[in-house]
Amino acid sequence: MNGALESTVPSSATSPTLIPVAVSYGDGIGPEIMKAVITILDKAGAKLDYQQVDVGEVVYKQGHTSGITPESWDTLRSAKVFLKAPITTPQGGGYKSLNVTIRKTLGLYANVRPCIAYSPFVKTQHPNMDIVVIRENEEDLYAGIEHRQTDEVYQCLKLITRPGCERICRYAFEYARANGRKKITCMTKDNIMKLTDGLFHKVFDEIGAEYPEIQREHRIIDIGMAQVACRPEDFDVIVTPNLYGDILSDVAAEVAGSVGMAPSSNIGDHCAMFEAIHGSAPDIAGLNQANPSGLLLAAVMMLVHLGQHDVASRIHNAWLRTIEEGVHTRDIFQEGMSKSLVGTQEFALAVCERLDLTPVQFSSIAYSPSTPLPQLRQQKKGTPERKELVGIDMFIQWNGPISELADRLKAAETKDLHLQMITNRGVKVWPEGLPETFLTDHWRCRFISSPQVEIPKDQLAELLVNILEKDLDFIKSETLCLFDGQPGFSLGQGQ
Ligand code: NAD
């Protein structure tokens, strides 16, 4: 096993002068692990000019609901590279996740998470595991667009875009090519979400066709994730939408040995952020027990990104040597294998003491400027498809019998917009529903032209006025369109 963390983006600098890096110490275990990491970076001779930014709990409590101040944005944007310790997102409404905000605001669309086993020194059932999870970082349910629609029903919008899928799939293939990886597995749930996850899968196949040397496959996320947990050696690179990637990478990191060991990079066209994948671990905060390895390996990825290959190799090799000599923090300590149980800062000193050594059991690492790098390419914008409005889904809050709802809706029809079906939580309940189906107060009522031909837009307004006149509690609507003749909407379940 080589274990090199591989290149994530083209180098932005090779000069020996100090490179500005925004740094935040975060919350919980954040300050302890960042202190440990900076001790090692300094001792190893990293040419970095740390520019501290305050983000996280303190800033939330000052009244900044996004967890970051306007001045910190200026620092992040000018430094372009951010080494970030984990932060705590306060519970409860009103606070937005800082991590999601930073990733999306700075356009950090690719989240790269190598999950590597360090057996036998770190206990794992899967000694040959060496997976890279590439998670889409900006879209999906993380759009954070949520609404309460009725007494009983809440909604979160899942947004998947073609440019978003193209960027992340292209990145995954470029990453595999640059790092000599042989296979990419795409994981989605497109057997259920045929339009959103279906698009991700389709774009993966389209882009993958341009990389014939890289084997590609698709697995449904549920069985795919189970297989990662049981047979991780079957996988190489995995590309997947945001939420699945979030869960899958934690599973993969834990299966590899410890969530405390896995680093991640968040890569965009203009900026990059490096962090551990774990959170602020409030249960062990202040106890000098946390493993700083995830953040340290993230810092190694950052050094490679900045072109400081020698320092990156030095630190990585010293870290491997420390691990194989059995100097372990509590989370990875095993009786019989580990030689000494150390705290966070003592672990950092142990790595510093080994900066001139290379590993004996693991292969040593040699990052170099000649390592090929993933090429970030702008996708060309496709030609817009012919869009024809053929109907509308009207969402209504209603507590009475279905037959009465249907009668009122039929009385609201326009010349071309006829009531086709009513669903409740996606299942068709009119016409011909079953009495066993559980019903809530949230109804999707589909009005469509039959046959499906383009209808004038003013009929939408007319339908809405009619619905309101029938004293129905209108919540929202979604238009139904054909794109180059293909429906841009799914059927009702049971339709
Ligand atoms: P967590 O990752 O903080 O902790 C999960 C478990 O793993 C805990 O038992 C913890 O002690 C252990 N653990 C985590 N990192 C460790 C390390 N370096 N060494 C040893 N053990 C470690 O997850 P959580 O408890 O669900 O979340 C705590 C907080 O962190 C929440 O507020 C959450 O929102 C936040 N969070 C932040 C980030 C981030 O800033 N990138 C990521 C995830 C969660």
mmCIF file of C-alpha atoms in Angstrom, residues 47-402:
data_model
loop_
_atom_site.group_PDB
_atom_site.id
_atom_site.type_symbol
_atom_site.label_atom_id
_atom_site.label_comp_id
_atom_site.label_asym_id
_atom_site.label_seq_id
_atom_site.Cartn_x
_atom_site.Cartn_y
_atom_site.Cartn_z
ATOM 1 C CA LYS A 47 6.434 28.119 4.139
ATOM 2 C CA LEU A 48 3.096 29.413 5.314
ATOM 3 C CA ASP A 49 1.829 32.786 6.510
ATOM 4 C CA TYR A 50 -1.125 31.927 8.793
ATOM 5 C CA GLN A 51 -3.964 34.438 8.736
ATOM 6 C CA GLN A 52 -6.344 33.624 11.532
ATOM 7 C CA VAL A 53 -10.078 33.891 10.904
ATOM 8 C CA ASP A 54 -12.702 33.580 13.586
ATOM 9 C CA VAL A 55 -15.581 31.351 12.584
ATOM 10 C CA GLY A 56 -17.940 29.082 14.463
ATOM 11 C CA GLU A 57 -19.662 29.109 17.826
ATOM 12 C CA VAL A 58 -18.285 32.434 19.120
ATOM 13 C CA VAL A 59 -19.268 34.192 15.926
ATOM 14 C CA TYR A 60 -22.744 32.590 15.931
ATOM 15 C CA LYS A 61 -23.195 33.831 19.485
ATOM 16 C CA GLN A 62 -22.238 37.377 18.433
ATOM 17 C CA GLY A 63 -25.358 37.297 16.255
ATOM 18 C CA HIS A 64 -23.900 36.280 12.876
ATOM 19 C CA THR A 65 -26.374 33.521 11.915
ATOM 20 C CA SER A 66 -24.006 32.175 9.245
ATOM 21 C CA GLY A 67 -21.116 31.723 11.753
ATOM 22 C CA ILE A 68 -18.711 34.003 9.858
ATOM 23 C CA THR A 69 -18.044 37.758 9.855
ATOM 24 C CA PRO A 70 -17.751 39.912 6.711
ATOM 25 C CA GLU A 71 -14.021 40.542 7.463
ATOM 26 C CA SER A 72 -13.352 36.798 7.534
ATOM 27 C CA TRP A 73 -14.782 36.485 4.034
ATOM 28 C CA ASP A 74 -12.221 39.063 2.862
ATOM 29 C CA THR A 75 -9.379 37.026 4.395
ATOM 30 C CA LEU A 76 -10.624 33.769 2.889
ATOM 31 C CA ARG A 77 -11.038 35.307 -0.544
ATOM 32 C CA SER A 78 -7.601 36.873 -0.582
ATOM 33 C CA ALA A 79 -5.765 33.837 0.850
ATOM 34 C CA LYS A 80 -7.706 31.411 -1.419
ATOM 35 C CA VAL A 81 -6.562 28.494 0.757
ATOM 36 C CA PHE A 82 -8.185 27.683 4.091
ATOM 37 C CA LEU A 83 -7.078 25.193 6.743
ATOM 38 C CA LYS A 84 -10.067 24.724 8.970
ATOM 39 C CA ALA A 85 -10.580 22.949 12.284
ATOM 40 C CA PRO A 86 -14.061 21.532 12.934
ATOM 41 C CA ILE A 87 -16.711 23.811 14.327
ATOM 42 C CA THR A 88 -19.923 23.286 16.271
ATOM 43 C CA THR A 89 -23.151 24.319 14.602
ATOM 44 C CA PRO A 90 -25.538 25.459 17.366
ATOM 45 C CA GLN A 91 -28.699 23.358 17.572
ATOM 46 C CA GLY A 92 -32.041 24.902 16.771
ATOM 47 C CA GLY A 93 -33.520 27.076 14.073
ATOM 48 C CA GLY A 94 -32.032 30.299 12.817
ATOM 49 C CA TYR A 95 -28.440 29.077 12.426
ATOM 50 C CA LYS A 96 -27.117 28.015 9.039
ATOM 51 C CA SER A 97 -24.273 25.490 8.775
ATOM 52 C CA LEU A 98 -21.018 27.406 8.299
ATOM 53 C CA ASN A 99 -19.395 24.477 6.496
ATOM 54 C CA VAL A 100 -22.130 24.359 3.881
ATOM 55 C CA THR A 101 -22.095 28.162 3.534
ATOM 56 C CA ILE A 102 -18.314 28.287 2.951
ATOM 57 C CA ARG A 103 -18.333 25.406 0.480
ATOM 58 C CA LYS A 104 -21.158 26.920 -1.532
ATOM 59 C CA THR A 105 -20.176 30.593 -1.348
ATOM 60 C CA LEU A 106 -16.606 29.876 -2.470
ATOM 61 C CA GLY A 107 -17.753 27.349 -5.094
ATOM 62 C CA LEU A 108 -15.845 24.420 -3.540
ATOM 63 C CA TYR A 109 -17.733 21.832 -5.554
ATOM 64 C CA ALA A 110 -15.520 18.752 -5.095
ATOM 65 C CA ASN A 111 -15.065 17.176 -1.692
ATOM 66 C CA VAL A 112 -12.251 14.622 -1.863
ATOM 67 C CA ARG A 113 -12.028 12.155 1.023
ATOM 68 C CA PRO A 114 -9.349 9.446 0.920
ATOM 69 C CA CYS A 115 -10.171 6.574 3.316
ATOM 70 C CA ILE A 116 -7.108 4.374 3.728
ATOM 71 C CA ALA A 117 -6.422 1.464 6.102
ATOM 72 C CA TYR A 118 -3.191 1.595 8.133
ATOM 73 C CA SER A 119 -3.256 -2.059 9.157
ATOM 74 C CA PRO A 120 -2.077 -3.713 11.323
ATOM 75 C CA PHE A 121 -1.154 -0.591 13.325
ATOM 76 C CA VAL A 122 -4.683 0.783 13.194
ATOM 77 C CA LYS A 123 -7.291 -1.909 13.725
ATOM 78 C CA THR A 124 -9.531 -2.615 10.752
ATOM 79 C CA GLN A 125 -11.229 -5.667 9.252
ATOM 80 C CA HIS A 126 -10.082 -4.486 5.824
ATOM 81 C CA PRO A 127 -6.306 -4.091 5.680
ATOM 82 C CA ASN A 128 -6.220 -3.418 1.923
ATOM 83 C CA MET A 129 -8.802 -0.670 1.910
ATOM 84 C CA ASP A 130 -7.805 2.358 -0.174
ATOM 85 C CA ILE A 131 -10.860 4.290 -1.319
ATOM 86 C CA VAL A 132 -11.306 7.886 -2.393
ATOM 87 C CA VAL A 133 -14.824 9.244 -1.987
ATOM 88 C CA ILE A 134 -15.514 12.228 -4.227
ATOM 89 C CA ARG A 135 -18.619 13.911 -2.927
ATOM 90 C CA GLU A 136 -20.541 16.617 -4.764
ATOM 91 C CA ASN A 137 -20.374 19.509 -2.342
ATOM 92 C CA GLU A 138 -22.914 22.180 -3.254
ATOM 93 C CA GLU A 139 -26.247 20.710 -4.307
ATOM 94 C CA ASP A 140 -28.813 18.077 -3.378
ATOM 95 C CA LEU A 141 -30.712 18.462 -0.090
ATOM 96 C CA TYR A 142 -27.967 20.816 1.096
ATOM 97 C CA ALA A 143 -29.601 23.653 -0.838
ATOM 98 C CA GLY A 144 -31.201 24.119 2.577
ATOM 99 C CA ILE A 145 -34.508 25.207 1.047
ATOM 100 C CA GLU A 146 -37.065 23.952 3.550
ATOM 101 C CA HIS A 147 -40.671 24.910 4.163
ATOM 102 C CA ARG A 148 -43.458 23.933 6.432
ATOM 103 C CA GLN A 149 -46.411 23.538 4.126
ATOM 104 C CA THR A 150 -49.309 22.333 6.262
ATOM 105 C CA ASP A 151 -50.005 21.383 9.878
ATOM 106 C CA GLU A 152 -48.559 17.948 9.143
ATOM 107 C CA VAL A 153 -46.119 18.275 6.279
ATOM 108 C CA TYR A 154 -42.624 19.766 5.934
ATOM 109 C CA GLN A 155 -40.546 19.879 2.782
ATOM 110 C CA CYS A 156 -36.846 20.026 1.850
ATOM 111 C CA LEU A 157 -35.996 20.650 -1.797
ATOM 112 C CA LYS A 158 -33.498 18.337 -3.454
ATOM 113 C CA LEU A 159 -31.843 20.275 -6.267
ATOM 114 C CA ILE A 160 -29.578 18.516 -8.754
ATOM 115 C CA THR A 161 -28.292 20.507 -11.730
ATOM 116 C CA ARG A 162 -26.721 19.381 -14.995
ATOM 117 C CA PRO A 163 -23.716 21.752 -14.641
ATOM 118 C CA GLY A 164 -23.233 20.538 -11.057
ATOM 119 C CA CYS A 165 -23.243 16.870 -12.149
ATOM 120 C CA GLU A 166 -20.932 17.627 -15.061
ATOM 121 C CA ARG A 167 -18.378 19.400 -12.869
ATOM 122 C CA ILE A 168 -18.178 16.717 -10.200
ATOM 123 C CA CYS A 169 -18.184 13.768 -12.618
ATOM 124 C CA ARG A 170 -15.525 15.450 -14.767
ATOM 125 C CA TYR A 171 -13.481 16.125 -11.630
ATOM 126 C CA ALA A 172 -13.758 12.466 -10.553
ATOM 127 C CA PHE A 173 -12.507 11.173 -13.915
ATOM 128 C CA GLU A 174 -9.699 13.740 -14.052
ATOM 129 C CA TYR A 175 -8.736 12.816 -10.493
ATOM 130 C CA ALA A 176 -8.659 9.110 -11.368
ATOM 131 C CA ARG A 177 -6.586 9.776 -14.477
ATOM 132 C CA ALA A 178 -4.100 12.017 -12.641
ATOM 133 C CA ASN A 179 -3.662 9.565 -9.786
ATOM 134 C CA GLY A 180 -3.498 6.340 -11.781
ATOM 135 C CA ARG A 181 -6.765 5.054 -10.347
ATOM 136 C CA LYS A 182 -8.457 2.360 -12.416
ATOM 137 C CA LYS A 183 -12.150 2.383 -11.587
ATOM 138 C CA ILE A 184 -14.883 4.835 -10.619
ATOM 139 C CA THR A 185 -18.154 3.739 -9.050
ATOM 140 C CA CYS A 186 -21.077 6.139 -9.231
ATOM 141 C CA MET A 187 -23.638 5.697 -6.439
ATOM 142 C CA THR A 188 -27.168 7.106 -6.621
ATOM 143 C CA LYS A 189 -30.749 6.105 -5.874
ATOM 144 C CA ASP A 190 -31.999 6.543 -9.417
ATOM 145 C CA ASN A 191 -34.367 3.594 -9.197
ATOM 146 C CA ILE A 192 -36.527 5.897 -7.048
ATOM 147 C CA MET A 193 -35.428 9.450 -7.929
ATOM 148 C CA LYS A 194 -35.405 9.005 -11.671
ATOM 149 C CA LEU A 195 -35.118 12.665 -12.602
ATOM 150 C CA THR A 196 -32.624 14.007 -10.017
ATOM 151 C CA ASP A 197 -30.409 11.009 -9.275
ATOM 152 C CA GLY A 198 -31.160 9.791 -12.801
ATOM 153 C CA LEU A 199 -29.483 12.936 -14.148
ATOM 154 C CA PHE A 200 -26.379 12.353 -12.011
ATOM 155 C CA HIS A 201 -26.072 8.773 -13.299
ATOM 156 C CA LYS A 202 -26.683 9.809 -16.909
ATOM 157 C CA VAL A 203 -24.055 12.566 -16.802
ATOM 158 C CA PHE A 204 -21.594 10.136 -15.150
ATOM 159 C CA ASP A 205 -22.008 7.786 -18.137
ATOM 160 C CA GLU A 206 -21.758 10.610 -20.683
ATOM 161 C CA ILE A 207 -18.542 12.002 -19.201
ATOM 162 C CA GLY A 208 -17.099 8.585 -18.427
ATOM 163 C CA ALA A 209 -17.311 7.689 -22.112
ATOM 164 C CA GLU A 210 -14.523 10.251 -22.677
ATOM 165 C CA TYR A 211 -12.207 8.270 -20.359
ATOM 166 C CA PRO A 212 -12.157 4.764 -21.877
ATOM 167 C CA GLU A 213 -9.105 3.734 -19.834
ATOM 168 C CA ILE A 214 -11.049 4.105 -16.576
ATOM 169 C CA GLN A 215 -13.533 1.374 -15.743
ATOM 170 C CA ARG A 216 -16.887 2.716 -14.638
ATOM 171 C CA GLU A 217 -19.859 1.187 -12.884
ATOM 172 C CA HIS A 218 -22.989 2.304 -11.089
ATOM 173 C CA ARG A 219 -24.439 0.937 -7.853
ATOM 174 C CA ILE A 220 -27.594 1.855 -6.011
ATOM 175 C CA ILE A 221 -26.444 3.753 -2.923
ATOM 176 C CA ASP A 222 -28.052 1.492 -0.298
ATOM 177 C CA ILE A 223 -26.423 -1.751 -1.419
ATOM 178 C CA GLY A 224 -23.326 0.149 -2.563
ATOM 179 C CA MET A 225 -22.780 1.604 0.898
ATOM 180 C CA ALA A 226 -23.364 -1.806 2.510
ATOM 181 C CA GLN A 227 -20.706 -3.265 0.194
ATOM 182 C CA VAL A 228 -18.260 -0.490 1.135
ATOM 183 C CA ALA A 229 -18.789 -1.467 4.772
ATOM 184 C CA CYS A 230 -18.250 -5.201 4.076
ATOM 185 C CA ARG A 231 -15.949 -5.397 1.034
ATOM 186 C CA PRO A 232 -14.221 -2.024 0.666
ATOM 187 C CA GLU A 233 -11.392 -3.605 -1.282
ATOM 188 C CA ASP A 234 -13.821 -3.906 -4.261
ATOM 189 C CA PHE A 235 -13.831 -0.095 -4.603
ATOM 190 C CA ASP A 236 -11.363 2.451 -5.883
ATOM 191 C CA VAL A 237 -12.848 5.931 -6.507
ATOM 192 C CA ILE A 238 -16.513 6.597 -5.687
ATOM 193 C CA VAL A 239 -18.418 9.650 -6.949
ATOM 194 C CA THR A 240 -21.795 10.450 -5.464
ATOM 195 C CA PRO A 241 -24.218 13.305 -4.686
ATOM 196 C CA ASN A 242 -23.839 15.397 -1.562
ATOM 197 C CA LEU A 243 -25.899 13.641 1.137
ATOM 198 C CA TYR A 244 -24.906 10.101 0.151
ATOM 199 C CA GLY A 245 -21.272 11.232 0.003
ATOM 200 C CA ASP A 246 -21.462 12.745 3.459
ATOM 201 C CA ILE A 247 -22.729 9.507 5.009
ATOM 202 C CA LEU A 248 -20.658 7.178 2.841
ATOM 203 C CA SER A 249 -17.371 8.926 3.625
ATOM 204 C CA ASP A 250 -17.974 8.696 7.387
ATOM 205 C CA VAL A 251 -18.795 4.981 7.005
ATOM 206 C CA ALA A 252 -15.683 4.467 4.879
ATOM 207 C CA ALA A 253 -13.455 6.405 7.308
ATOM 208 C CA GLU A 254 -14.719 4.411 10.272
ATOM 209 C CA VAL A 255 -14.325 1.098 8.391
ATOM 210 C CA ALA A 256 -10.737 2.112 7.532
ATOM 211 C CA GLY A 257 -9.939 2.494 11.226
ATOM 212 C CA SER A 258 -11.096 5.744 12.804
ATOM 213 C CA VAL A 259 -13.086 8.774 11.810
ATOM 214 C CA GLY A 260 -10.275 10.728 13.510
ATOM 215 C CA MET A 261 -7.788 9.779 10.753
ATOM 216 C CA ALA A 262 -9.511 10.856 7.538
ATOM 217 C CA PRO A 263 -8.707 14.170 5.810
ATOM 218 C CA SER A 264 -10.648 15.995 3.144
ATOM 219 C CA SER A 265 -10.100 18.693 0.602
ATOM 220 C CA ASN A 266 -12.811 20.935 -0.780
ATOM 221 C CA ILE A 267 -11.798 22.078 -4.217
ATOM 222 C CA GLY A 268 -13.167 24.838 -6.440
ATOM 223 C CA ASP A 269 -11.982 26.814 -9.436
ATOM 224 C CA HIS A 270 -10.765 29.725 -7.267
ATOM 225 C CA CYS A 271 -10.278 28.546 -3.675
ATOM 226 C CA ALA A 272 -9.703 25.378 -1.655
ATOM 227 C CA MET A 273 -10.418 24.372 1.916
ATOM 228 C CA PHE A 274 -8.747 21.551 3.857
ATOM 229 C CA GLU A 275 -10.199 19.930 6.961
ATOM 230 C CA ALA A 276 -10.625 16.672 8.850
ATOM 231 C CA ILE A 277 -13.871 14.887 8.068
ATOM 232 C CA HIS A 278 -14.844 14.556 11.729
ATOM 233 C CA GLY A 279 -16.686 17.148 13.811
ATOM 234 C CA SER A 280 -15.759 19.111 16.911
ATOM 235 C CA ALA A 281 -16.135 16.055 19.221
ATOM 236 C CA PRO A 282 -17.475 17.988 22.229
ATOM 237 C CA ASP A 283 -17.396 14.750 24.284
ATOM 238 C CA ILE A 284 -13.567 14.835 24.398
ATOM 239 C CA ALA A 285 -12.943 18.584 24.009
ATOM 240 C CA GLY A 286 -10.217 19.983 26.285
ATOM 241 C CA LEU A 287 -9.008 16.525 27.372
ATOM 242 C CA ASN A 288 -5.915 16.386 25.109
ATOM 243 C CA GLN A 289 -7.228 13.032 23.795
ATOM 244 C CA ALA A 290 -8.197 13.887 20.222
ATOM 245 C CA ASN A 291 -6.332 12.396 17.308
ATOM 246 C CA PRO A 292 -4.966 15.278 15.187
ATOM 247 C CA SER A 293 -4.242 12.955 12.223
ATOM 248 C CA GLY A 294 -7.308 13.860 10.111
ATOM 249 C CA LEU A 295 -6.425 17.555 10.224
ATOM 250 C CA LEU A 296 -2.703 16.831 9.789
ATOM 251 C CA LEU A 297 -3.309 14.742 6.649
ATOM 252 C CA ALA A 298 -5.599 17.518 5.389
ATOM 253 C CA ALA A 299 -2.664 19.910 5.907
ATOM 254 C CA VAL A 300 -0.503 17.498 3.873
ATOM 255 C CA MET A 301 -3.068 17.686 1.043
ATOM 256 C CA MET A 302 -2.884 21.482 1.352
ATOM 257 C CA LEU A 303 0.905 21.483 1.066
ATOM 258 C CA VAL A 304 0.680 19.372 -2.098
ATOM 259 C CA HIS A 305 -1.910 21.824 -3.414
ATOM 260 C CA LEU A 306 0.474 24.712 -2.663
ATOM 261 C CA GLY A 307 3.397 23.019 -4.362
ATOM 262 C CA GLN A 308 5.353 22.410 -1.118
ATOM 263 C CA HIS A 309 5.896 18.748 -2.042
ATOM 264 C CA ASP A 310 9.038 18.171 0.023
ATOM 265 C CA VAL A 311 7.456 19.369 3.248
ATOM 266 C CA ALA A 312 4.308 17.363 2.496
ATOM 267 C CA SER A 313 6.368 14.189 1.986
ATOM 268 C CA ARG A 314 8.423 14.851 5.123
ATOM 269 C CA ILE A 315 5.376 15.239 7.326
ATOM 270 C CA HIS A 316 3.519 12.329 5.766
ATOM 271 C CA ASN A 317 6.475 9.972 6.180
ATOM 272 C CA ALA A 318 7.059 11.084 9.787
ATOM 273 C CA TRP A 319 3.381 10.515 10.516
ATOM 274 C CA LEU A 320 3.465 6.999 8.984
ATOM 275 C CA ARG A 321 6.577 6.229 11.028
ATOM 276 C CA THR A 322 4.860 7.439 14.218
ATOM 277 C CA ILE A 323 1.828 5.261 13.526
ATOM 278 C CA GLU A 324 3.869 2.149 12.731
ATOM 279 C CA GLU A 325 6.002 2.658 15.855
ATOM 280 C CA GLY A 326 2.787 2.328 17.852
ATOM 281 C CA VAL A 327 2.609 5.878 19.214
ATOM 282 C CA HIS A 328 -1.169 6.180 19.297
ATOM 283 C CA THR A 329 -3.945 8.400 20.592
ATOM 284 C CA ARG A 330 -6.794 6.832 22.521
ATOM 285 C CA ASP A 331 -9.157 6.316 19.526
ATOM 286 C CA ILE A 332 -6.721 3.950 17.756
ATOM 287 C CA PHE A 333 -4.909 2.462 20.746
ATOM 288 C CA GLN A 334 -4.904 -1.380 20.801
ATOM 289 C CA GLU A 335 -3.405 -3.537 23.542
ATOM 290 C CA GLY A 336 -0.590 -5.649 22.150
ATOM 291 C CA MET A 337 -0.074 -3.530 19.031
ATOM 292 C CA SER A 338 0.231 0.021 20.326
ATOM 293 C CA LYS A 339 3.436 0.868 22.221
ATOM 294 C CA SER A 340 2.477 4.120 23.926
ATOM 295 C CA LEU A 341 -0.777 5.916 24.573
ATOM 296 C CA VAL A 342 -0.268 9.631 23.992
ATOM 297 C CA GLY A 343 -2.311 12.805 24.120
ATOM 298 C CA THR A 344 -2.878 15.177 21.204
ATOM 299 C CA GLN A 345 0.170 17.399 21.828
ATOM 300 C CA GLU A 346 2.478 14.474 22.656
ATOM 301 C CA PHE A 347 1.457 12.826 19.393
ATOM 302 C CA ALA A 348 2.445 16.026 17.569
ATOM 303 C CA LEU A 349 5.851 16.025 19.303
ATOM 304 C CA ALA A 350 6.316 12.356 18.345
ATOM 305 C CA VAL A 351 5.727 13.250 14.692
ATOM 306 C CA CYS A 352 8.159 16.197 14.982
ATOM 307 C CA GLU A 353 10.843 13.866 16.385
ATOM 308 C CA ARG A 354 10.513 11.638 13.298
ATOM 309 C CA LEU A 355 10.629 14.358 10.616
ATOM 310 C CA ASP A 356 13.943 13.051 9.286
ATOM 311 C CA LEU A 357 12.766 9.435 9.203
ATOM 312 C CA THR A 358 10.808 7.413 6.706
ATOM 313 C CA PRO A 359 8.463 4.515 7.444
ATOM 314 C CA VAL A 360 9.810 0.979 7.513
ATOM 315 C CA GLN A 361 6.584 -1.042 7.283
ATOM 316 C CA PHE A 362 4.537 1.315 5.105
ATOM 317 C CA SER A 363 5.830 2.473 1.722
ATOM 318 C CA SER A 364 7.344 5.901 1.990
ATOM 319 C CA ILE A 365 5.737 8.805 0.205
ATOM 320 C CA ALA A 366 7.363 11.072 -2.359
ATOM 321 C CA TYR A 367 5.124 13.884 -3.579
ATOM 322 C CA SER A 368 6.663 15.640 -6.518
ATOM 323 C CA PRO A 369 5.958 18.581 -8.810
ATOM 324 C CA SER A 370 5.884 16.137 -11.730
ATOM 325 C CA THR A 371 2.869 14.282 -10.311
ATOM 326 C CA PRO A 372 0.091 14.765 -12.854
ATOM 327 C CA LEU A 373 -2.753 16.918 -11.572
ATOM 328 C CA PRO A 374 -6.475 16.826 -12.205
ATOM 329 C CA GLN A 375 -7.398 19.321 -14.899
ATOM 330 C CA LEU A 376 -10.274 21.578 -13.926
ATOM 331 C CA ARG A 377 -12.108 22.346 -17.133
ATOM 332 C CA GLN A 378 -15.034 24.614 -17.797
ATOM 333 C CA GLN A 379 -17.950 22.649 -19.250
ATOM 334 C CA LYS A 380 -19.530 24.086 -22.359
ATOM 335 C CA LYS A 381 -23.107 25.192 -21.819
ATOM 336 C CA GLY A 382 -25.542 22.961 -23.749
ATOM 337 C CA THR A 383 -28.182 24.336 -26.137
ATOM 338 C CA PRO A 384 -31.447 25.019 -24.281
ATOM 339 C CA GLU A 385 -34.118 22.423 -25.031
ATOM 340 C CA ARG A 386 -37.587 23.249 -26.407
ATOM 341 C CA LYS A 387 -39.802 23.712 -23.353
ATOM 342 C CA GLU A 388 -43.595 23.346 -23.608
ATOM 343 C CA LEU A 389 -45.976 23.967 -20.717
ATOM 344 C CA VAL A 390 -48.541 21.142 -20.590
ATOM 345 C CA GLY A 391 -49.904 21.270 -17.045
ATOM 346 C CA ILE A 392 -49.443 22.145 -13.401
ATOM 347 C CA ASP A 393 -49.347 20.390 -10.016
ATOM 348 C CA MET A 394 -51.315 22.369 -7.424
ATOM 349 C CA PHE A 395 -50.560 21.609 -3.762
ATOM 350 C CA ILE A 396 -53.482 22.049 -1.386
ATOM 351 C CA GLN A 397 -53.974 21.704 2.362
ATOM 352 C CA TRP A 398 -57.244 19.820 2.948
ATOM 353 C CA ASN A 399 -58.813 17.831 5.782
ATOM 354 C CA GLY A 400 -62.120 16.695 4.216
ATOM 355 C CA PRO A 401 -63.079 13.676 2.098
ATOM 356 C CA ILE A 402 -61.207 13.099 -1.183
#
